Coordinates of C-alpha atoms in Angstrom, one line a residue:
M1 CA 15.2 20.6 -10.9
Y2 CA 15.3 24.4 -11.3
Y3 CA 13.7 24.9 -8.5
A4 CA 15.6 22.7 -6.5
L5 CA 18.3 24.3 -8.0
L6 CA 16.9 27.9 -7.0
V7 CA 16.2 27.0 -3.6
G8 CA 20.1 25.9 -3.2
I9 CA 20.6 29.1 -4.1
L10 CA 18.8 30.8 -1.2
E11 CA 20.3 28.5 1.2
V12 CA 23.6 30.0 0.2
C13 CA 22.2 33.6 0.3
S14 CA 21.0 33.1 3.5
L15 CA 24.5 31.9 4.7
F16 CA 26.8 34.9 3.3
I17 CA 23.6 37.6 3.8
V18 CA 25.1 37.2 7.4
L19 CA 27.6 38.9 7.4
P20 CA 26.7 42.2 5.5
F21 CA 24.5 42.5 8.1
V22 CA 27.6 42.0 11.1
T23 CA 28.9 44.6 9.3
I24 CA 26.3 46.9 9.4
V25 CA 26.1 46.5 13.2
Q26 CA 29.4 46.3 13.6
N27 CA 30.2 49.8 11.1
P28 CA 26.6 51.9 10.7
S29 CA 28.0 55.0 10.1
F30 CA 29.9 53.5 6.9
A31 CA 27.3 51.5 5.3
M32 CA 25.0 54.9 6.1
N33 CA 27.4 57.1 4.5
S34 CA 27.8 54.8 1.3
F35 CA 23.5 54.8 1.0
I36 CA 23.1 58.1 1.6
I37 CA 25.2 58.9 -1.6
L38 CA 22.4 56.5 -3.5
G39 CA 20.0 59.3 -1.5
I40 CA 18.6 56.0 0.7
T41 CA 18.5 56.5 4.7
A42 CA 19.5 60.2 4.6
H43 CA 16.4 61.0 7.5
L44 CA 17.1 57.8 9.4
N45 CA 19.4 57.3 13.0
R46 CA 21.9 54.8 13.6
L47 CA 18.7 52.2 15.4
S48 CA 16.5 52.9 12.5
F49 CA 18.9 51.6 10.0
I50 CA 19.6 49.0 12.0
L51 CA 16.2 48.1 12.7
I52 CA 15.4 47.9 8.7
S53 CA 18.4 45.6 7.5
G54 CA 17.0 43.2 10.6
A55 CA 14.0 43.1 9.2
T56 CA 15.1 42.6 5.6
L57 CA 17.6 39.8 6.6
L58 CA 14.4 38.1 9.0
M59 CA 12.1 39.1 5.3
I60 CA 15.1 37.0 3.4
Y61 CA 15.2 33.6 5.5
I62 CA 11.1 34.2 5.7
I63 CA 11.1 33.7 1.8
K64 CA 14.2 31.1 1.5
N65 CA 12.8 28.8 4.6
G66 CA 8.5 29.0 2.4
M67 CA 10.6 28.1 -0.8
S68 CA 12.3 25.1 1.2
L69 CA 8.5 24.0 2.5
I70 CA 6.8 24.4 -1.3
Y71 CA 10.0 22.1 -2.4
I72 CA 9.6 19.6 0.5
F73 CA 5.9 19.4 -0.7
Y74 CA 6.6 18.9 -3.9
I75 CA 9.5 16.3 -3.0
H76 CA 6.9 14.8 -1.1
Q77 CA 4.2 14.3 -3.9
F78 CA 6.7 13.1 -6.8
S79 CA 7.5 10.2 -4.0
G80 CA 4.2 9.5 -3.2
N81 CA 3.5 9.6 -6.8
V82 CA 6.4 6.9 -7.2
H83 CA 5.6 5.1 -3.8
T84 CA 1.7 4.8 -5.7
R85 CA 2.9 3.4 -9.2
L86 CA 5.6 0.6 -7.2
S87 CA 2.8 -0.7 -5.1
Q88 CA 0.1 -1.3 -7.5
S89 CA 2.7 -3.1 -8.9
L90 CA 3.5 -5.8 -6.9
L91 CA 0.3 -5.5 -6.0
S92 CA -0.4 -6.5 -9.6
N93 CA 2.2 -9.1 -9.6
Y94 CA 1.1 -11.3 -6.5
L95 CA -2.0 -11.2 -8.4
N96 CA -0.8 -12.6 -11.2
T97 CA 1.8 -14.4 -9.2
A98 CA 1.8 -18.3 -10.6
Y99 CA -0.3 -20.1 -7.2
E100 CA 2.3 -23.3 -6.9
T101 CA 4.7 -20.4 -5.5
F102 CA 1.7 -18.5 -3.8
I103 CA 0.4 -20.9 -1.5
K104 CA 4.3 -21.8 -0.9
T105 CA 5.0 -18.1 0.5
N106 CA 4.2 -16.2 3.3
A107 CA 1.5 -14.1 2.6
T108 CA 2.5 -11.4 6.0
D109 CA 6.1 -11.0 3.2
F110 CA 3.5 -9.6 0.4
Q111 CA 2.0 -7.4 2.7
L112 CA 4.7 -6.1 4.2
A113 CA 6.9 -5.4 0.6
I114 CA 2.9 -3.6 -0.4
T115 CA 2.8 -1.8 2.4
Q116 CA 6.4 -1.1 4.2
Y117 CA 8.6 -1.9 1.9
T118 CA 7.6 0.9 -0.5
T119 CA 6.9 3.0 2.2
I120 CA 10.5 2.7 3.2
Y121 CA 11.5 3.1 -0.4
R122 CA 9.5 6.6 -0.6
D123 CA 10.7 7.9 2.8
T124 CA 14.5 7.0 1.0
L125 CA 13.7 8.7 -2.3
V126 CA 12.9 12.0 -0.2
N127 CA 15.5 11.9 2.0
F128 CA 18.1 10.9 -0.9
L129 CA 16.3 14.4 -2.6
L130 CA 17.5 16.7 0.3
Y131 CA 20.8 14.5 0.8
I132 CA 22.1 16.0 -3.1
S133 CA 20.7 20.2 -2.4
D134 CA 23.0 19.7 1.2
I135 CA 25.9 18.5 0.1
L136 CA 26.9 21.8 -1.0
L137 CA 25.4 23.6 2.7
L138 CA 27.6 21.1 4.7
I139 CA 30.7 22.5 2.7
I140 CA 30.1 25.9 3.6
I141 CA 29.0 25.6 7.2
V142 CA 32.1 23.0 8.4
V143 CA 34.4 26.3 6.7
L144 CA 32.0 28.2 9.2
L145 CA 32.5 26.7 12.1
F146 CA 36.7 27.4 12.1
I147 CA 35.5 31.0 13.7
V148 CA 32.9 29.4 15.8
N149 CA 33.5 30.9 19.5
N150 CA 32.8 27.5 22.3
Q151 CA 32.0 30.5 25.5
I152 CA 28.1 31.6 23.4
T153 CA 27.6 27.9 22.9
L154 CA 25.5 28.2 26.5
I155 CA 23.5 31.0 25.5
I156 CA 22.8 29.9 22.0
M157 CA 21.5 26.2 22.7
G158 CA 19.8 27.5 25.8
A159 CA 17.7 29.3 23.0
F160 CA 17.5 26.7 20.6
F161 CA 15.7 24.2 22.7
L162 CA 13.7 26.5 24.8
N163 CA 12.3 27.6 20.6
C164 CA 12.1 24.1 19.9
F165 CA 10.1 23.1 23.5
Y166 CA 7.3 25.4 22.2
I167 CA 6.9 25.0 18.7
L168 CA 7.0 21.3 18.8
K169 CA 4.7 21.2 21.5
Y170 CA 2.4 23.4 19.4
F171 CA 2.8 21.2 16.1
S172 CA 2.9 17.1 18.1
R173 CA -1.2 18.0 18.3
K174 CA -1.0 18.5 14.5
S175 CA 1.2 15.8 13.9
T176 CA -1.1 13.2 16.3
A177 CA -4.1 14.6 14.8
I178 CA -2.9 13.6 11.6
G179 CA -1.2 10.5 12.2
I180 CA -4.6 8.8 13.8
T181 CA -6.7 9.6 10.3
N182 CA -3.0 7.8 8.8
K183 CA -3.6 4.8 10.6
K184 CA -7.1 4.3 9.9
Q185 CA -6.3 5.1 6.2
L186 CA -3.6 2.2 6.8
S187 CA -5.6 -0.2 7.9
I188 CA -8.1 0.3 5.6
T189 CA -5.6 0.0 2.8
N190 CA -4.0 -3.2 4.3
K191 CA -7.5 -5.4 4.8
L192 CA -8.0 -4.6 1.4
I193 CA -4.5 -6.4 0.5
Y194 CA -5.6 -9.0 2.7
D195 CA -9.1 -9.7 1.8
A196 CA -6.9 -10.3 -2.1
L197 CA -4.4 -11.7 -0.9
F198 CA -5.8 -14.5 1.4
N199 CA -8.8 -15.1 -1.3
I200 CA -6.7 -15.9 -4.2
K201 CA -8.5 -18.5 -5.6
I202 CA -11.5 -16.7 -5.5
V203 CA -9.5 -13.1 -7.0
K204 CA -8.9 -15.6 -9.5
L205 CA -12.0 -17.5 -10.3
F206 CA -13.8 -14.8 -10.5
F207 CA -11.9 -12.6 -12.6
M208 CA -11.7 -9.5 -9.5
G209 CA -8.2 -8.2 -10.1
N210 CA -9.7 -5.1 -12.3
M211 CA -11.9 -4.3 -9.7
I212 CA -9.2 -4.8 -6.9
E213 CA -6.6 -2.2 -8.5
K214 CA -8.9 0.3 -8.8
N215 CA -10.1 -0.2 -5.0
Y216 CA -6.0 0.0 -4.3
H217 CA -5.3 3.2 -6.3
K218 CA -7.9 4.8 -4.6
E219 CA -7.5 4.1 -1.4
V220 CA -3.6 3.8 -1.5
T221 CA -4.4 7.5 -3.1
V222 CA -5.9 8.7 -0.5
L223 CA -3.1 7.5 1.7
N224 CA -0.8 9.4 0.4
E225 CA -2.4 12.8 0.2
I226 CA -2.7 12.5 4.2
N227 CA 0.9 11.5 4.3
S228 CA 2.2 14.4 2.5
K229 CA 0.4 16.4 4.9
Y230 CA 1.9 14.7 7.7
K231 CA 5.4 14.8 6.4
I232 CA 4.8 18.6 6.2
Y233 CA 3.9 19.7 9.4
A234 CA 7.0 17.1 10.4
Y235 CA 8.9 19.7 8.5
V236 CA 7.5 23.0 9.9
P237 CA 9.0 22.7 13.2
R238 CA 12.5 23.4 12.4
H239 CA 11.7 25.6 10.1
L240 CA 9.8 27.8 12.1
V241 CA 13.0 27.2 14.6
E242 CA 15.0 28.6 12.5
I243 CA 13.2 31.6 11.9
F244 CA 13.0 32.1 15.4
S245 CA 16.4 31.7 15.8
F246 CA 17.7 34.9 13.4
F247 CA 14.4 36.8 14.8
M248 CA 16.5 36.3 18.1
I249 CA 19.5 37.2 16.9
V250 CA 17.6 40.2 15.3
A251 CA 16.1 41.8 18.3
S252 CA 19.6 40.5 20.4
V253 CA 21.5 42.8 18.2
A254 CA 19.3 45.5 18.6
I255 CA 19.0 45.4 22.1
G256 CA 22.4 44.9 22.6
T257 CA 23.4 47.8 20.7
Y258 CA 21.0 50.1 22.2
S259 CA 22.5 49.6 25.8
A260 CA 25.6 48.6 24.8
G261 CA 26.5 50.9 21.8
N262 CA 29.3 48.2 21.0
I263 CA 29.1 44.5 20.1
D264 CA 31.9 44.0 17.8
K265 CA 33.1 41.2 19.5
F266 CA 29.6 39.9 20.4
L267 CA 27.7 39.7 16.6
P268 CA 29.7 37.5 14.6
T269 CA 30.1 35.0 17.1
I270 CA 26.2 34.6 17.6
A271 CA 24.8 34.7 14.6
L272 CA 27.8 32.7 12.8
F273 CA 27.5 29.6 15.3
M274 CA 23.5 29.3 15.7
L275 CA 23.6 29.4 12.0
V276 CA 26.0 26.1 11.8
I277 CA 24.3 25.0 15.0
L278 CA 21.0 25.2 12.7
K279 CA 22.3 24.0 9.8
I280 CA 23.8 20.9 11.0
S281 CA 21.1 19.5 13.1
Q282 CA 19.4 19.5 9.5
I283 CA 21.7 18.0 7.2
L284 CA 23.0 15.7 10.1
M285 CA 19.5 14.5 11.3
R286 CA 19.0 13.8 6.6
M287 CA 21.6 12.1 6.5
S288 CA 21.5 10.1 9.1
S289 CA 17.7 8.8 8.1
T290 CA 18.3 8.5 4.6
I291 CA 22.7 5.5 6.0
N292 CA 19.7 4.1 7.4
A293 CA 17.0 4.0 5.1
L294 CA 19.7 2.7 2.6
K295 CA 20.5 0.1 3.9
Y296 CA 16.7 -1.4 4.2
N297 CA 16.5 -0.8 0.6
E298 CA 18.7 -2.7 -0.7
A299 CA 16.4 -6.0 0.5
I300 CA 13.6 -3.9 -1.3
I301 CA 15.4 -3.9 -4.5
D302 CA 16.1 -7.7 -3.8
T303 CA 12.3 -8.3 -3.0
F304 CA 11.1 -6.8 -6.1
N305 CA 13.3 -8.2 -8.5
T306 CA 12.1 -11.8 -7.1
Q307 CA 8.4 -10.8 -7.6
E308 CA 9.1 -10.1 -11.0
K309 CA 10.4 -13.9 -11.9
N310 CA 7.3 -15.0 -10.1
C311 CA 5.1 -13.3 -11.8
V312 CA 2.6 -15.1 -14.4
K313 CA 3.7 -13.0 -17.9
N314 CA 0.0 -12.7 -19.5
H315 CA -0.4 -15.1 -23.0
P316 CA -2.9 -14.4 -26.3
V317 CA -6.4 -15.7 -24.5
E318 CA -7.1 -18.8 -26.6
S319 CA -11.5 -20.2 -26.1
I320 CA -12.3 -23.5 -25.1
D321 CA -15.4 -25.4 -25.6
F322 CA -16.5 -27.7 -23.5
K323 CA -19.3 -30.0 -24.7
R324 CA -18.4 -33.4 -23.9
T325 CA -15.3 -34.5 -21.7
I326 CA -13.4 -33.7 -18.9
Y327 CA -10.0 -36.2 -18.6
F328 CA -7.3 -36.4 -16.3
K329 CA -5.1 -37.8 -18.6
D330 CA -1.8 -39.8 -16.1
V331 CA -2.0 -36.7 -14.1
T332 CA 1.1 -36.6 -11.1
F333 CA 1.5 -33.8 -9.0
V334 CA 4.9 -33.0 -7.1
Y335 CA 5.2 -29.7 -5.3
R336 CA 8.6 -28.3 -6.3
D337 CA 10.1 -29.2 -2.8
G338 CA 9.4 -32.3 -3.6
Q339 CA 6.5 -34.1 -1.9
E340 CA 3.9 -36.3 -4.0
I341 CA 0.2 -35.2 -3.7
F342 CA -1.1 -38.1 -6.1
R343 CA 1.0 -39.9 -9.5
N344 CA -1.1 -41.4 -12.6
I345 CA -4.6 -40.8 -12.2
R346 CA -6.9 -41.1 -14.9
F347 CA -10.3 -40.5 -15.2
L348 CA -12.8 -39.4 -17.3
I349 CA -16.5 -36.2 -16.6
N350 CA -18.9 -36.5 -19.1
K351 CA -21.0 -33.2 -20.1
N352 CA -23.8 -32.7 -17.5
D353 CA -21.8 -35.4 -15.4
K354 CA -22.8 -35.4 -11.2
I355 CA -19.4 -36.4 -9.4
G356 CA -18.8 -37.0 -6.0
I357 CA -15.1 -37.3 -4.6
T358 CA -14.0 -38.5 -1.4
G359 CA -11.4 -39.6 0.5
A360 CA -9.2 -39.1 4.0
S361 CA -8.1 -36.2 4.9
G362 CA -4.5 -35.0 3.2
V363 CA -4.9 -37.4 0.7
G364 CA -5.0 -34.6 -2.3
K365 CA -8.8 -33.6 -2.5
S366 CA -8.0 -30.3 -3.2
T367 CA -5.2 -30.3 -4.9
L368 CA -7.2 -32.2 -7.4
L369 CA -10.2 -29.8 -7.8
D370 CA -6.8 -27.2 -7.9
V371 CA -5.5 -29.0 -11.1
L372 CA -9.2 -29.3 -12.7
M373 CA -9.6 -25.7 -11.8
G374 CA -6.1 -24.7 -13.7
F375 CA -4.4 -23.4 -10.3
L376 CA -1.8 -25.9 -10.7
T377 CA -0.6 -27.1 -13.8
P378 CA 0.0 -31.2 -12.9
T379 CA 3.8 -32.6 -13.1
S380 CA 3.6 -34.9 -15.9
G381 CA 0.1 -36.3 -17.8
G382 CA -2.1 -33.1 -18.2
L383 CA -5.8 -31.8 -18.1
Y384 CA -8.0 -32.5 -21.7
V385 CA -11.4 -30.7 -22.2
D386 CA -12.8 -32.2 -25.4
D387 CA -9.2 -33.7 -26.3
R388 CA -7.9 -30.1 -25.9
K389 CA -4.9 -29.8 -23.0
I390 CA -5.7 -26.9 -20.9
N391 CA -2.3 -25.0 -21.0
H392 CA -1.4 -21.5 -20.2
R393 CA -3.0 -19.8 -23.5
T394 CA -6.8 -21.7 -22.7
I395 CA -6.5 -21.5 -19.2
T396 CA -8.2 -17.6 -19.0
S397 CA -11.8 -19.1 -21.2
W398 CA -11.4 -22.4 -18.9
Q399 CA -12.1 -20.7 -15.7
R400 CA -14.9 -18.6 -17.1
K401 CA -16.6 -21.5 -16.8
I402 CA -16.4 -22.7 -13.4
G403 CA -18.4 -21.6 -10.4
Y404 CA -16.6 -22.4 -7.4
V405 CA -18.4 -22.6 -3.7
P406 CA -15.4 -23.4 -1.1
Q407 CA -15.9 -24.2 2.5
E408 CA -13.9 -21.1 3.8
I409 CA -15.9 -18.2 2.0
F410 CA -14.6 -15.0 1.5
L411 CA -17.0 -12.2 1.7
Y412 CA -16.3 -8.3 2.1
N413 CA -16.7 -5.6 4.4
D414 CA -20.0 -5.0 2.4
S415 CA -23.2 -5.3 1.2
I416 CA -24.3 -9.0 0.5
L417 CA -26.0 -7.6 -3.1
K418 CA -22.2 -6.5 -3.7
N419 CA -20.7 -9.7 -2.3
I420 CA -23.2 -12.3 -4.9
V421 CA -23.0 -10.0 -8.2
L422 CA -19.3 -8.9 -7.2
N423 CA -17.4 -7.5 -9.7
R424 CA -20.2 -8.4 -13.0
A425 CA -23.1 -6.9 -14.3
F426 CA -26.5 -6.6 -12.0
N427 CA -29.7 -8.3 -13.0
Y428 CA -32.6 -8.5 -10.6
E429 CA -34.0 -11.8 -12.3
K430 CA -30.7 -13.5 -12.1
L431 CA -30.0 -12.5 -8.3
M432 CA -33.5 -13.3 -7.5
M433 CA -33.4 -16.6 -8.7
V434 CA -29.8 -17.5 -7.6
L435 CA -31.7 -16.7 -3.6
K436 CA -33.9 -19.0 -3.6
K437 CA -31.9 -21.7 -5.3
A438 CA -29.0 -21.2 -2.5
R439 CA -31.9 -20.7 0.1
I440 CA -31.4 -17.9 1.4
Y441 CA -34.3 -15.1 -0.5
D442 CA -35.7 -15.2 3.0
F443 CA -33.3 -13.8 5.0
Y444 CA -32.2 -11.6 2.0
M445 CA -35.0 -9.9 1.8
S446 CA -35.7 -9.5 5.4
Q447 CA -32.0 -7.4 5.8
N448 CA -33.5 -4.5 4.0
G449 CA -32.9 -6.2 0.4
G450 CA -29.4 -7.4 0.8
D451 CA -28.1 -3.7 1.8
T452 CA -27.2 -5.0 5.3
I453 CA -23.4 -5.2 5.5
V454 CA -21.8 -8.6 6.4
G455 CA -19.3 -7.3 8.7
D456 CA -15.7 -8.4 8.9
H457 CA -15.1 -11.8 7.2
G458 CA -18.9 -12.0 7.7
N459 CA -18.7 -12.2 11.2
V460 CA -22.1 -11.0 10.7
L461 CA -23.5 -14.0 9.3
S462 CA -23.7 -17.5 10.2
G463 CA -21.8 -20.2 8.8
G464 CA -24.5 -21.6 7.2
Q465 CA -25.3 -18.4 6.1
K466 CA -22.2 -17.2 4.8
Q467 CA -22.4 -20.8 2.7
R468 CA -25.6 -19.8 0.9
V469 CA -23.9 -16.6 0.0
G470 CA -21.3 -18.5 -1.2
I471 CA -23.7 -21.2 -3.0
A472 CA -25.8 -17.5 -5.0
R473 CA -22.5 -16.1 -5.9
A474 CA -21.6 -19.1 -8.1
L475 CA -24.9 -19.5 -9.4
Y476 CA -25.0 -16.1 -10.3
G477 CA -22.3 -16.8 -12.9
N478 CA -24.8 -19.2 -14.8
P479 CA -21.1 -22.0 -15.4
E480 CA -21.4 -24.8 -17.0
I481 CA -19.1 -26.2 -13.8
L482 CA -20.4 -25.9 -10.7
I483 CA -17.1 -27.2 -8.0
L484 CA -18.5 -27.9 -4.5
D485 CA -15.6 -28.1 -2.4
E486 CA -17.5 -28.8 1.6
A487 CA -19.8 -26.7 0.7
T488 CA -22.5 -27.3 2.7
S489 CA -21.0 -28.7 5.7
A490 CA -21.9 -25.8 8.1
L491 CA -25.4 -26.1 7.1
D492 CA -27.8 -28.8 9.2
E493 CA -28.4 -31.5 6.9
V494 CA -32.3 -30.5 6.5
T495 CA -31.4 -27.3 4.7
E496 CA -28.4 -28.8 3.0
Q497 CA -30.5 -31.1 1.6
K498 CA -33.2 -28.9 0.4
I499 CA -30.6 -26.7 -1.6
L500 CA -28.4 -29.8 -2.8
D501 CA -32.4 -30.8 -4.1
E502 CA -32.6 -27.6 -5.8
I503 CA -29.5 -27.8 -7.3
Y504 CA -29.7 -30.7 -8.8
S505 CA -32.7 -30.5 -10.2
E506 CA -33.0 -27.0 -11.4
N507 CA -29.3 -27.6 -12.9
S508 CA -29.0 -30.6 -14.6
D509 CA -27.6 -29.4 -17.5
K510 CA -24.8 -28.7 -15.9
T511 CA -21.7 -30.5 -14.8
I512 CA -21.3 -30.7 -10.9
I513 CA -18.2 -31.9 -9.1
V514 CA -18.6 -32.5 -5.2
V515 CA -16.2 -32.5 -2.6
S516 CA -17.6 -34.0 0.8
H517 CA -17.0 -36.7 3.6
R518 CA -20.9 -36.7 3.7
S519 CA -22.4 -39.6 2.7
T520 CA -25.9 -37.5 2.6
T521 CA -24.0 -35.0 0.6
L522 CA -22.8 -37.6 -2.2
K523 CA -25.9 -39.5 -2.6
Y524 CA -27.0 -37.4 -5.6
C525 CA -24.0 -38.3 -7.5
D526 CA -23.5 -40.7 -10.4
K527 CA -20.4 -41.4 -9.9
I528 CA -17.9 -41.1 -6.7
Y529 CA -14.4 -41.8 -6.3
T530 CA -11.7 -41.4 -4.0
I531 CA -8.4 -40.4 -4.9
C532 CA -6.8 -43.3 -3.9
D533 CA -8.6 -45.6 -6.2
L534 CA -8.3 -43.1 -9.0
S535 CA -4.2 -43.5 -8.7
R536 CA -2.6 -45.6 -10.6

C-alpha cells in the first residue's frame, strides 16, 4: 500500500514537473539568474542550462517508470499467489465433491473454473489494483485537456505511433517466446487436472488427493512465474514509449531553441499534449479491461459459491472391521433427477466369498458397485458390514479395504512402476509378487525394470497390458476385498484364465467380487447374481 502511494506521488510529480521545464525554456534567463544567486550554473550558457534541465526531467521520468514497473511486478506476484491459492482450493473442493454430484456435472466446467475462471479473476484483480491508482491521474489529465491545441495533433500522434511500432515489434518477439513456454506449461497443468477429474474413483479409492494437490501446486507455481514474466513484457513497451516520447520532447525543444530561438507558443502545447495522450491511453486501456473482466467475475463468484455447497465436509474417521459379512439391506437407489436404478436389493456376502454379478447393460451393475465402494449413498436401505452401517464416518476406513480394477484403466503418463505403486510406500518383494500374479512380470522386466513411460492414458501399452497393470495396482495394496469390474475384458481367453487362476488360487483369504458378461470369467465364483434377481 505504501509503495502504491509512493508510485502515485511520483506519477503526480511527473505531471507537474513538465511546467517548470516549460518555464525554463520560455524564460531561461530568469531561471539561470535564480540559480546563479544560489551559486549554481554560473558558467553555463543558455543551451547547456536547458539541456541539463531536460536531462534532469528525463531522469525523473525514468525513475518514475522504473518504480511503476516494480509496482506492477509486485501486483502480478500478489495476484499470482491469490490465483494459486484459489485454484488449488477449487481443485481440493472438486476432489471432495459428492460422487453423485460429480458424475452429473460436466467435467469441462470443473476445468474451466480451475484454469480459466481463476485466471480471469487474477487478471481482474490486477486491473482493479491498477485502476485505483489511476483515479487521481485521470482527474489531473482531464484538467489538462482544457489547454490542448488541436493543431499539433498530427505531429504528436505521428511520433507516438512510429515509436510504438518499433518498440512493440521488438518486444513482440520476447512475448511470443514466453507465450510459447506459457502455453506448454498450461497444457501440463490442464493435463494433470484432467487425469484427476476423469478418474475420480481411483483418486478417491487410493487416496491420491494429497499427491495430486502437491503436484498441482508445483506445476501451477511454475505457470504463475512464467505468467509474471509474460506480463512484464506486456507492460514494458508502454513505459518505454512514454520515456522515448519525453526524450523526443527534450530533443525537439533543444533543436527548436537552437534554430528558432523562441518557442513560447510551441513548447507548452507539445509537452502537455503528449502527456495527455500517453496517460489517457494507458488509463483507458486498463479501465476497459477492468470493466470487461468484472462482467466475467460475477459468473466466477457464482461458480465458487456453488462449488462450496457441493463439497463434502470432512468428518471424524471411525475404523470399521470386516470379519463376517457385507449385507445389502433393502437398498434402493434413485438419482436426484428421479432416475431409479434399482429397488429393495437384499443379499449377503460372506467374508472370503467369490461373488459374480451379471446382467444386461444399464440395469445397475456399476451403480451397485458404487454403493458397495461408498461412492453413492442409498436412497433408502443401507450397506452393512458386520452389522455396522457404512456412513460418512466409516467410509474412509471401509474404502481402505478395497482394491478396484475397472474396465478402463487410469494410467499416468509416467513409468509402469509409478503407475502400480502410486503414492504408496515402495516394496520390491511385494511389487514382484503382484507383477507375477497379474501376468505382467516378463513385460515389466523387459522394459528396463518398469522405467518405460506408458504414454498419455497408457497409449504405449495394449489394452490387455493396461488391464494387467490395473490388476497389479489393485493387488499391490493387499486389499481385503477385490472388485473386478469387467477387468479382464481386453484379455484373450487364455491369458484371462491364467490371471484368474492365479488370483483365485493365491487369494483364498480375500473377498472377490466380479462383474462380467463372460460365463468363463464367472466360473470361479461361488455365487452368481443378476441385478434383476436381487431386486424384490
